[in-house]
């Protein structure tokens, strides 16, 4: 034995420490998410049992009646509608900007434009909310009326009985501006990584700039762009203060984008003064629970899409 | 379908850097011409000036003339996009378009030219894949991703993509350097067949390959790092490899290159 070299593994202190720290950190994150989920569920449990309206189909939301009557249908609709409209506007603009910044302009001009877009991300959302309801909303009122007159026969664009600019329409546009920076930045990074060989392959076939974009850049970056849009959606779904400042309360739920309403996040924030008893707070926590699951699902979906795209190329 | 290339007094610059100095050479139609020389001698750069691909690099420009059957590719008003549609190119690393099927990869050039007729496309894809010796291997899976093929098959797919548009000239920039020996052999066999229809110019680091596939060989060299590259001599491959007129060529060919 003594003449054989030692091949038994010896534990190295650095590896052990680092490995342990990494395990604790990653385990901790999972634990925190679980604890939040359990907290939400346990607080919402009793009000959910007592609820005299259907939680999934009712458009009412009353925490103070006995028993409480609340459902998430209207909240879910308004939340999804504002986010979907915001996404529909932000994604094409973001992709256009990302293409501009990676394919058409370079150097100082590109970094200047990128800087301005990044600045947008630094504006606090409360400022967006104030600006949205006081300046931007009134400014777009004429176009809103135009759309309402032209397409009012479709319920989605019907008269929402809201005189102020505090509509889903205004909120969606402000949200679009708010999620634009993150989507632009992420798509830009993906497009910038298009392999040079692929771009040159398209150029060598006699492709114009747009054709290079279509043949090489967009197919390569598609999954990344989808993932970026999903992350933007996640932010839009959870945006609170700007949406709360913009959206007007309405007496009766309406599907129109020219109506007001509440999203999950805005109803919780607006009614924070009512959290005087754990029971009433629990009613709002049930709405928070749905939002939690919704954003979780959206982010998970973004991951899956991004991973699938990676595996293919 | 094949044209003569004449390069006259060509100088290439990358910004302030003078990359290639005073190149004059002629490439005959339906021949294979190999560009050989040490790294940095400007052979790839000269190749790229033949379809204006060097312009893709910011700051790159050239002076002098490149004539394709007498037409100057650098005359004012010439569209580089149009040049690249008649002078095709195959690259060092296979670069099929991601997320495109084998069929769509080959058809992509024709579609760029506005061809929409399914029957015309079908025929052109089959002809090009046969021309690239790939048809037998892929004919039953044309709708599968081009990225799913092996490296050698991908490179032949790229050759098929380049010849599908029936270019006048085919440029190849070290087309086998990322391939294994068997795939290399397949591509070299293909080059022999391609010269029946096309003017082929190939850059290679592999001198045996130059000797195997080319009719003419051009040897490029550079005096020192940072100096512009230049053309030392061009002549029949046989002569360049066995009886070069320049000492530098002989040193390079025999491996006494320092």
Coordinates of C-alpha atoms in Angstrom, one line a residue:
Chain A
X1 CA 0.0 0.0 0.0
X2 CA 2.7 2.4 1.0
X3 CA 4.4 2.4 -2.4
X4 CA 1.1 3.2 -4.3
X5 CA 0.3 6.8 -4.9
X6 CA -2.6 8.2 -3.0
X7 CA -5.7 8.3 -5.2
X8 CA -8.3 8.6 -2.6
X9 CA -10.3 11.8 -3.0
X10 CA -9.7 14.4 -0.4
X11 CA -12.2 17.1 0.2
X12 CA -11.0 20.6 -0.6
X13 CA -12.2 23.3 1.7
X14 CA -12.9 25.8 -1.0
X15 CA -15.0 23.4 -3.0
X16 CA -17.0 22.4 0.0
X17 CA -17.7 26.0 1.1
X18 CA -18.6 27.2 -2.3
X19 CA -20.8 24.1 -3.1
X20 CA -22.6 24.5 0.2
X21 CA -23.2 28.2 -0.3
X22 CA -24.6 27.6 -3.8
X23 CA -26.9 24.9 -2.5
X24 CA -28.2 27.1 0.3
X25 CA -28.7 30.0 -2.0
X26 CA -30.6 28.0 -4.6
X27 CA -32.6 26.1 -2.0
X28 CA -33.4 29.4 -0.3
X29 CA -34.9 30.8 -3.4
X30 CA -37.2 27.9 -3.9
X31 CA -38.2 28.0 -0.3
X32 CA -39.1 31.7 -0.5
X33 CA -41.3 31.1 -3.5
X34 CA -43.0 28.2 -1.7
X35 CA -43.5 30.3 1.5
X36 CA -45.1 33.1 -0.5
X37 CA -47.4 30.7 -2.1
X38 CA -48.4 29.1 1.2
X39 CA -48.8 32.6 2.8
X40 CA -51.2 33.6 0.0
X41 CA -53.2 30.5 0.2
X42 CA -53.5 30.3 3.9
X43 CA -54.7 33.9 4.2
X44 CA -57.1 33.6 1.4
X45 CA -58.5 30.3 2.5
X46 CA -61.3 31.3 4.9
X47 CA -62.7 34.1 2.8
X48 CA -62.7 31.8 -0.2
X49 CA -64.7 29.3 1.7
X50 CA -67.2 31.9 2.8
X51 CA -67.5 33.6 -0.6
X52 CA -71.1 33.8 -1.7
X53 CA -70.3 34.6 -5.3
X54 CA -68.5 32.4 -7.8
X55 CA -64.8 33.1 -7.4
X56 CA -64.0 32.5 -11.1
X57 CA -67.0 33.9 -12.9
X58 CA -68.3 36.8 -10.7
X59 CA -67.4 40.3 -11.7
X60 CA -68.2 41.6 -8.2
X61 CA -65.5 42.3 -5.7
X62 CA -66.9 43.2 -2.2
X63 CA -64.8 42.5 0.8
X64 CA -67.0 44.3 3.4
X65 CA -70.3 42.5 2.9
X66 CA -71.1 39.6 5.1
X67 CA -70.5 37.1 3.7
X68 CA -68.0 38.7 1.2
X69 CA -69.0 38.5 -2.5
X70 CA -66.0 38.5 -4.8
X71 CA -64.9 37.0 -8.1
X72 CA -61.9 37.5 -10.3
X73 CA -63.6 37.5 -13.8
X74 CA -63.5 41.3 -14.2
X75 CA -60.0 41.6 -12.7
X76 CA -58.7 38.8 -14.9
X77 CA -60.2 40.4 -18.0
X78 CA -58.9 43.9 -17.3
X79 CA -55.5 42.6 -16.3
X80 CA -55.1 40.4 -19.4
X81 CA -56.6 43.0 -21.7
X82 CA -54.3 45.8 -20.6
X83 CA -51.3 43.5 -20.9
X84 CA -52.3 42.0 -24.2
X85 CA -52.9 45.4 -25.8
X86 CA -49.7 46.7 -24.3
X87 CA -47.8 43.7 -25.7
X88 CA -49.4 44.0 -29.1
X89 CA -48.1 47.5 -29.4
X90 CA -44.8 47.1 -27.6
X91 CA -43.5 44.0 -29.3
X92 CA -43.5 45.2 -32.9
X93 CA -42.0 48.5 -31.9
X94 CA -39.3 46.7 -29.8
X95 CA -38.5 44.3 -32.6
X96 CA -38.2 47.2 -35.0
X97 CA -35.9 49.1 -32.6
X98 CA -33.8 46.0 -32.0
X99 CA -33.4 45.5 -35.7
X100 CA -32.6 49.1 -36.2
X101 CA -30.0 49.0 -33.5
X102 CA -28.3 45.8 -34.6
X103 CA -28.7 45.9 -38.4
X104 CA -29.1 49.4 -39.6
X105 CA -27.3 51.9 -37.4
X106 CA -24.0 51.2 -35.6
X107 CA -21.5 53.0 -33.4
X108 CA -22.4 56.2 -31.6
X109 CA -25.9 56.6 -33.0
X110 CA -26.8 53.1 -32.0
X111 CA -25.5 53.6 -28.4
X112 CA -27.3 57.0 -28.2
X113 CA -30.6 55.5 -29.1
X114 CA -30.1 52.5 -26.8
X115 CA -29.2 54.9 -24.0
X116 CA -32.5 56.8 -24.4
X117 CA -34.5 53.6 -24.4
X118 CA -32.7 52.4 -21.3
X119 CA -33.5 55.7 -19.7
X120 CA -37.2 54.9 -20.2
X121 CA -36.7 51.9 -17.9
X122 CA -35.3 54.1 -15.2
X123 CA -38.4 56.3 -15.0
X124 CA -40.3 55.4 -11.8
X125 CA -43.7 53.9 -12.6
X126 CA -45.5 56.5 -10.4
X127 CA -44.2 59.1 -12.8
X128 CA -45.6 57.1 -15.7
X129 CA -48.9 56.9 -13.9
X130 CA -49.1 60.7 -13.3
X131 CA -48.0 61.5 -16.8
X132 CA -50.4 58.9 -18.2
X133 CA -53.5 60.3 -16.6
X134 CA -52.7 64.0 -16.7
X135 CA -50.9 64.5 -20.0
X136 CA -50.7 61.5 -22.2
X137 CA -54.3 60.3 -21.6
X138 CA -56.0 63.6 -22.5
X139 CA -53.6 63.9 -25.5
X140 CA -54.8 60.6 -27.0
X141 CA -58.5 61.2 -26.2
X142 CA -59.3 62.4 -29.8
X143 CA -57.8 59.2 -31.3
X144 CA -59.7 57.1 -28.7
X145 CA -63.0 58.8 -29.7
X146 CA -62.2 58.2 -33.3
X147 CA -61.6 54.5 -32.8
X148 CA -64.7 54.3 -30.7
X149 CA -66.8 55.9 -33.4
X150 CA -65.4 53.7 -36.2
X151 CA -65.3 50.4 -34.4
X152 CA -67.9 51.0 -31.6
X153 CA -70.1 48.3 -32.9
X154 CA -67.6 45.7 -31.7
X155 CA -68.1 45.3 -27.9
X156 CA -64.3 45.5 -27.4
X157 CA -64.3 49.0 -28.6
X158 CA -67.8 50.0 -27.4
X159 CA -68.7 53.0 -25.3
X160 CA -67.3 52.3 -21.9
X161 CA -69.2 55.0 -20.1
X162 CA -65.9 56.6 -18.9
X163 CA -65.6 60.3 -19.6
X164 CA -62.1 60.7 -18.2
X165 CA -59.0 59.4 -20.0
X166 CA -58.7 56.8 -17.3
X167 CA -59.5 53.9 -19.6
X168 CA -58.0 50.5 -20.3
X169 CA -56.9 52.0 -23.6
X170 CA -54.8 54.7 -21.9
X171 CA -53.4 52.2 -19.4
X172 CA -52.4 49.8 -22.1
X173 CA -50.5 52.5 -24.1
X174 CA -48.6 53.6 -21.0
X175 CA -47.9 50.0 -20.1
X176 CA -46.6 49.5 -23.7
X177 CA -44.1 52.3 -23.2
X178 CA -43.1 50.9 -19.8
X179 CA -42.3 47.4 -21.1
X180 CA -40.7 48.6 -24.3
X181 CA -37.2 49.0 -22.8
X182 CA -36.9 45.5 -21.4
X183 CA -38.2 43.9 -24.6
X184 CA -36.0 46.0 -26.8
X185 CA -32.9 45.3 -24.8
X186 CA -33.4 41.6 -24.7
X187 CA -34.3 41.2 -28.4
X188 CA -31.4 43.5 -29.3
X189 CA -29.0 41.2 -27.5
X190 CA -30.4 38.1 -29.2
X191 CA -30.3 39.7 -32.7
X192 CA -26.8 40.9 -32.1
X193 CA -25.7 37.3 -31.6
X194 CA -26.8 36.2 -35.0
X195 CA -23.8 34.3 -36.3
X196 CA -21.8 36.3 -38.7
X197 CA -21.6 33.3 -41.1
X198 CA -25.3 33.1 -41.4
X199 CA -25.6 36.8 -42.2
X200 CA -22.8 36.5 -44.7
X201 CA -24.5 33.5 -46.2
X202 CA -27.6 35.6 -46.9
X203 CA -25.5 38.5 -48.2
X204 CA -23.6 36.2 -50.6
X205 CA -26.9 35.1 -52.1
X206 CA -27.6 38.7 -53.0
X207 CA -29.9 39.5 -50.2
X208 CA -30.7 43.1 -49.4
X209 CA -30.6 44.3 -45.8
X210 CA -34.2 43.5 -45.2
X211 CA -33.8 40.1 -46.8
X212 CA -30.8 39.4 -44.6
X213 CA -33.0 40.3 -41.6
X214 CA -35.7 37.9 -42.8
X215 CA -33.5 35.0 -43.8
X216 CA -30.9 35.1 -41.0
X217 CA -31.6 37.5 -38.1
X218 CA -35.3 36.9 -37.4
X219 CA -35.3 33.1 -37.6
X220 CA -32.3 33.0 -35.4
X221 CA -33.7 35.5 -32.8
X222 CA -37.3 34.4 -32.9
X223 CA -37.4 32.3 -29.7
X224 CA -35.4 34.9 -27.9
X225 CA -37.8 37.6 -29.0
X226 CA -40.8 35.5 -27.8
X227 CA -39.1 35.0 -24.5
X228 CA -38.4 38.7 -24.2
X229 CA -42.1 39.5 -25.0
X230 CA -43.1 37.0 -22.2
X231 CA -40.9 38.8 -19.7
X232 CA -42.5 42.1 -20.8
X233 CA -45.9 40.5 -20.3
X234 CA -44.9 39.4 -16.8
X235 CA -44.1 43.0 -16.0
X236 CA -47.2 44.4 -17.5
X237 CA -49.4 41.9 -15.6
X238 CA -47.9 42.9 -12.3
X239 CA -47.6 46.7 -12.9
X240 CA -49.4 48.4 -10.1
X241 CA -49.1 52.0 -9.3
X242 CA -49.2 53.4 -12.9
X243 CA -52.3 51.3 -13.7
X244 CA -53.9 52.3 -10.4
X245 CA -53.4 56.0 -11.1
X246 CA -54.7 55.8 -14.6
X247 CA -57.7 53.4 -14.4
X248 CA -61.1 54.9 -13.4
X249 CA -63.3 52.9 -11.2
X250 CA -66.5 51.8 -12.9
X251 CA -69.9 50.9 -11.4
X252 CA -70.5 48.1 -13.8
X253 CA -68.1 45.8 -15.6
X254 CA -67.7 46.3 -19.4
X255 CA -65.4 44.4 -21.8
X256 CA -64.6 47.6 -23.8
X257 CA -61.0 49.0 -23.9
X258 CA -62.7 52.4 -23.4
X259 CA -64.1 51.3 -20.0
X260 CA -62.2 51.6 -16.7
X261 CA -61.9 48.9 -14.1
X262 CA -59.3 47.3 -11.9
X263 CA -56.5 44.9 -12.5
X264 CA -55.4 42.4 -9.8
X265 CA -52.5 44.7 -8.8
X266 CA -54.4 47.9 -8.9
X267 CA -57.4 46.7 -6.8
X268 CA -55.1 45.4 -4.1
X269 CA -53.1 48.7 -4.0
X270 CA -56.2 50.9 -4.1
X271 CA -57.9 49.0 -1.3
X272 CA -54.9 48.7 1.0
X273 CA -56.7 50.9 3.6
X274 CA -59.3 48.2 4.0
X275 CA -56.7 45.6 5.2
X276 CA -57.8 46.4 8.8
X277 CA -58.8 42.9 9.5
X278 CA -56.9 39.8 8.3
X279 CA -60.2 38.5 7.0
X280 CA -60.8 41.5 4.6
X281 CA -57.1 41.4 3.7
X282 CA -57.6 37.8 2.8
X283 CA -60.2 38.7 0.2
X284 CA -57.6 40.8 -1.6
X285 CA -54.9 38.2 -1.0
X286 CA -57.1 35.7 -3.0
X287 CA -56.8 38.1 -6.0
X288 CA -53.0 38.3 -5.3
X289 CA -52.9 34.5 -5.4
X290 CA -54.3 34.4 -8.9
X291 CA -51.9 37.1 -10.1
X292 CA -49.0 35.1 -8.5
X293 CA -50.0 32.0 -10.4
X294 CA -50.5 33.9 -13.6
X295 CA -47.1 35.7 -13.6
X296 CA -45.5 32.4 -12.6
X297 CA -47.0 30.6 -15.5
X298 CA -46.0 33.4 -18.0
X299 CA -42.4 33.3 -16.8
X300 CA -42.3 29.6 -16.9
X301 CA -43.6 29.6 -20.4
X302 CA -41.0 32.2 -21.4
X303 CA -38.3 29.9 -20.1
X304 CA -39.7 26.9 -22.0
X305 CA -39.8 28.9 -25.3
X306 CA -36.3 30.2 -24.8
X307 CA -34.9 26.7 -24.0
X308 CA -36.6 25.1 -27.0
X309 CA -35.2 27.7 -29.3
X310 CA -31.7 27.1 -27.9
X311 CA -31.9 23.4 -28.4
X312 CA -32.8 23.8 -32.0
X313 CA -30.0 26.0 -33.2
Chain B
X1 CA -23.0 30.5 -67.3
X2 CA -19.3 31.1 -66.7
X3 CA -17.4 34.2 -67.1
X4 CA -13.8 35.4 -67.2
X5 CA -12.6 37.4 -64.3
X6 CA -9.9 40.0 -64.7
X7 CA -8.4 41.8 -61.7
X8 CA -6.5 45.0 -62.5
X9 CA -4.4 47.1 -60.1
X10 CA -6.4 46.0 -57.1
X11 CA -5.6 47.5 -53.7
X12 CA -7.8 46.7 -50.7
X13 CA -7.9 48.7 -47.5
X14 CA -9.6 48.1 -44.1
X15 CA -9.9 51.6 -42.9
X16 CA -6.3 52.9 -42.8
X17 CA -4.8 49.4 -43.0
X18 CA -3.5 48.6 -46.4
X19 CA -4.4 44.9 -46.7
X20 CA -3.6 44.0 -50.3
X21 CA -1.2 45.7 -52.7
X22 CA -1.5 45.8 -56.5
X23 CA -3.0 42.5 -57.6
X24 CA -3.3 41.7 -61.3
X25 CA -4.7 38.4 -62.4
X26 CA -7.0 36.7 -64.8
X27 CA -9.2 33.7 -64.2
X28 CA -10.4 31.8 -67.2
X29 CA -14.0 30.5 -67.5
X30 CA -14.7 26.9 -66.6
X31 CA -11.5 26.5 -64.7
X32 CA -10.7 26.1 -61.0
X33 CA -8.2 28.7 -59.7
X34 CA -6.7 28.2 -56.2
X35 CA -5.5 31.0 -54.0
X36 CA -2.8 29.8 -51.6
X37 CA -0.4 31.6 -49.2
X38 CA 0.3 32.1 -45.6
X39 CA -2.2 33.5 -43.1
X40 CA -2.8 37.3 -43.5
X41 CA -1.5 37.4 -47.1
X42 CA -4.8 38.7 -48.3
X43 CA -6.0 35.7 -50.4
X44 CA -9.4 35.7 -48.7
X45 CA -9.6 39.4 -49.0
X46 CA -9.0 39.3 -52.7
X47 CA -11.6 36.5 -53.1
X48 CA -14.1 38.7 -51.3
X49 CA -13.5 41.6 -53.6
X50 CA -14.7 39.4 -56.5
X51 CA -18.3 39.6 -55.2
X52 CA -17.9 42.8 -53.1
X53 CA -18.3 40.8 -49.9
X54 CA -15.4 42.7 -48.3
X55 CA -17.7 45.7 -48.1
X56 CA -19.7 44.1 -45.4
X57 CA -16.8 44.9 -43.0
X58 CA -17.2 48.6 -41.9
X59 CA -14.4 50.8 -43.4
X60 CA -13.3 48.3 -46.0
X61 CA -12.9 49.6 -49.6
X62 CA -10.8 48.8 -52.6
X63 CA -9.3 50.6 -55.6
X64 CA -8.7 49.2 -59.1
X65 CA -10.9 47.1 -61.3
X66 CA -12.5 43.7 -61.2
X67 CA -13.9 42.9 -64.6
X68 CA -16.4 40.1 -65.2
X69 CA -16.4 39.5 -68.9
X70 CA -15.3 43.1 -69.3
X71 CA -17.9 44.7 -66.9
X72 CA -16.4 46.5 -64.0
X73 CA -17.9 45.4 -60.7
X74 CA -16.8 48.6 -59.1
X75 CA -18.1 51.0 -61.8
X76 CA -20.4 53.7 -60.4
X77 CA -24.0 52.6 -60.2
X78 CA -23.2 48.9 -59.8
X79 CA -25.4 47.4 -57.1
X80 CA -23.4 45.0 -54.8
X81 CA -26.5 43.0 -54.2
X82 CA -26.9 42.4 -58.0
X83 CA -23.2 41.4 -58.2
X84 CA -23.6 38.8 -55.4
X85 CA -26.6 37.3 -57.3
X86 CA -24.2 36.4 -60.2
X87 CA -21.1 35.6 -58.2
X88 CA -22.0 33.0 -55.6
X89 CA -19.9 32.2 -52.5
X90 CA -19.4 29.2 -50.2
X91 CA -17.8 29.9 -46.8
X92 CA -15.3 28.3 -44.4
X93 CA -17.9 27.1 -42.0
X94 CA -21.2 25.6 -43.3
X95 CA -23.9 28.2 -42.8
X96 CA -27.3 26.9 -43.7
X97 CA -30.1 29.2 -42.6
X98 CA -31.4 28.3 -39.1
X99 CA -34.9 27.0 -38.8
X100 CA -35.2 26.4 -42.5
X101 CA -35.7 23.1 -44.2
X102 CA -33.3 21.6 -46.7
X103 CA -35.6 22.5 -49.5
X104 CA -36.1 26.1 -48.3
X105 CA -32.4 26.6 -47.9
X106 CA -31.7 25.6 -51.5
X107 CA -34.7 27.6 -52.8
X108 CA -33.8 30.7 -50.7
X109 CA -31.7 32.3 -53.5
X110 CA -34.4 31.7 -56.1
X111 CA -37.1 33.1 -53.8
X112 CA -34.9 36.2 -53.3
X113 CA -35.0 36.6 -57.1
X114 CA -38.8 36.5 -57.0
X115 CA -39.3 33.0 -58.2
X116 CA -42.6 31.7 -56.7
X117 CA -43.6 28.9 -59.2
X118 CA -43.6 25.7 -57.2
X119 CA -42.7 23.5 -60.2
X120 CA -39.8 25.7 -61.2
X121 CA -38.5 25.7 -57.6
X122 CA -38.9 22.0 -57.2
X123 CA -36.9 21.4 -60.4
X124 CA -34.2 23.9 -59.4
X125 CA -33.9 22.4 -55.9
X126 CA -33.5 18.9 -57.4
X127 CA -31.0 20.0 -60.0
X128 CA -28.9 22.0 -57.4
X129 CA -28.9 19.1 -54.9
X130 CA -27.9 16.7 -57.6
X131 CA -25.2 19.1 -58.7
X132 CA -23.9 19.2 -55.2
X133 CA -24.0 15.4 -54.9
X134 CA -26.4 15.6 -52.0
X135 CA -29.7 14.6 -53.7
X136 CA -29.5 10.9 -52.9
X137 CA -28.8 11.5 -49.3
X138 CA -31.6 14.0 -48.7
X139 CA -34.3 13.4 -51.3
X140 CA -36.6 11.7 -48.7
X141 CA -36.3 14.4 -46.1
X142 CA -36.3 17.7 -47.9
X143 CA -38.6 19.1 -45.3
X144 CA -36.2 18.4 -42.5
X145 CA -34.0 21.1 -41.0
X146 CA -30.8 21.9 -42.9
X147 CA -29.1 22.2 -39.5
X148 CA -29.8 18.6 -38.8
X149 CA -27.3 17.4 -41.5
X150 CA -23.7 16.4 -40.8
X151 CA -21.0 19.1 -41.4
X152 CA -20.0 17.7 -44.8
X153 CA -23.6 17.5 -45.9
X154 CA -24.3 21.0 -44.6
X155 CA -21.4 22.3 -46.7
X156 CA -22.7 20.6 -49.8
X157 CA -26.1 22.0 -49.0
X158 CA -24.5 25.5 -49.0
X159 CA -22.9 24.7 -52.3
X160 CA -26.4 23.6 -53.6
X161 CA -27.8 26.8 -52.3
X162 CA -25.1 28.8 -54.1
X163 CA -25.5 27.0 -57.5
X164 CA -29.3 26.9 -57.4
X165 CA -29.3 30.5 -58.6
X166 CA -27.0 29.5 -61.5
X167 CA -24.3 32.0 -60.8
X168 CA -21.6 33.0 -63.3
X169 CA -18.8 32.4 -60.9
X170 CA -18.5 30.4 -57.7
X171 CA -16.2 31.6 -54.9
X172 CA -15.1 29.2 -52.2
X173 CA -13.4 30.4 -49.1
X174 CA -11.6 27.5 -47.5
X175 CA -14.7 25.3 -48.0
X176 CA -13.2 22.2 -46.5
X177 CA -11.3 23.5 -43.5
X178 CA -14.1 22.6 -41.1
X179 CA -14.8 19.2 -42.6
X180 CA -13.4 15.7 -42.0
X181 CA -11.3 14.0 -44.7
X182 CA -14.2 12.0 -46.2
X183 CA -16.4 15.0 -46.4
X184 CA -13.5 16.9 -47.9
X185 CA -13.1 14.3 -50.6
X186 CA -16.8 14.6 -51.4
X187 CA -16.5 18.4 -51.8
X188 CA -13.3 18.1 -53.8
X189 CA -15.0 15.6 -56.2
X190 CA -17.8 18.1 -56.5
X191 CA -15.4 21.0 -57.4
X192 CA -14.1 18.9 -60.3
X193 CA -17.7 18.5 -61.6
X194 CA -18.6 22.2 -60.9
X195 CA -15.9 23.5 -63.2
X196 CA -17.7 22.0 -66.2
X197 CA -20.3 24.7 -65.7
X198 CA -18.8 27.4 -63.6
X199 CA -15.8 29.5 -63.1
X200 CA -14.5 28.5 -59.7
X201 CA -12.1 30.3 -57.4
X202 CA -11.1 28.6 -54.2
X203 CA -9.0 29.8 -51.3
X204 CA -7.3 27.0 -49.4
X205 CA -4.7 26.5 -46.7
X206 CA -4.2 22.9 -47.8
X207 CA -1.6 22.8 -50.6
X208 CA -2.4 19.2 -51.5
X209 CA -6.0 20.3 -52.0
X210 CA -4.9 23.1 -54.3
X211 CA -2.8 20.6 -56.3
X212 CA -5.7 18.1 -56.5
X213 CA -8.5 20.4 -57.5
X214 CA -7.1 23.4 -59.4
X215 CA -6.0 24.2 -62.9
X216 CA -4.4 27.4 -62.0
X217 CA -2.8 28.5 -58.7
X218 CA -2.1 31.9 -57.4
X219 CA 0.4 32.3 -54.6
X220 CA 0.0 35.3 -52.3
X221 CA 2.6 36.4 -49.7
X222 CA 3.3 39.2 -47.4
X223 CA 6.7 40.7 -46.6
X224 CA 6.0 40.9 -42.8
X225 CA 3.1 41.1 -40.4
X226 CA 1.4 44.5 -40.9
X227 CA 2.6 44.8 -44.4
X228 CA 0.1 44.5 -47.3
X229 CA -0.2 41.2 -49.0
X230 CA 0.6 40.8 -52.6
X231 CA 0.3 38.3 -55.5
X232 CA 3.7 36.6 -56.0
X233 CA 2.8 34.7 -59.1
X234 CA -0.1 32.9 -60.8
X235 CA 0.3 30.1 -63.3
X236 CA -0.8 26.5 -64.2
X237 CA -0.9 24.5 -61.0
X238 CA 1.5 22.0 -62.4
X239 CA 4.1 24.7 -62.9
X240 CA 3.6 26.5 -59.6
X241 CA 4.1 23.3 -57.7
X242 CA 6.9 21.8 -59.7
X243 CA 8.7 24.7 -61.4
X244 CA 7.8 28.0 -59.8
X245 CA 9.5 31.1 -61.2
X246 CA 9.8 32.8 -57.9
X247 CA 12.0 31.8 -55.0
X248 CA 9.3 32.7 -52.4
X249 CA 6.8 30.3 -54.1
X250 CA 9.3 27.5 -54.0
X251 CA 10.1 28.1 -50.4
X252 CA 6.4 28.1 -49.5
X253 CA 5.6 25.0 -51.6
X254 CA 8.5 23.0 -50.2
X255 CA 7.7 24.0 -46.6
X256 CA 10.9 26.1 -46.2
X257 CA 8.8 29.1 -45.3
X258 CA 10.0 31.2 -42.5

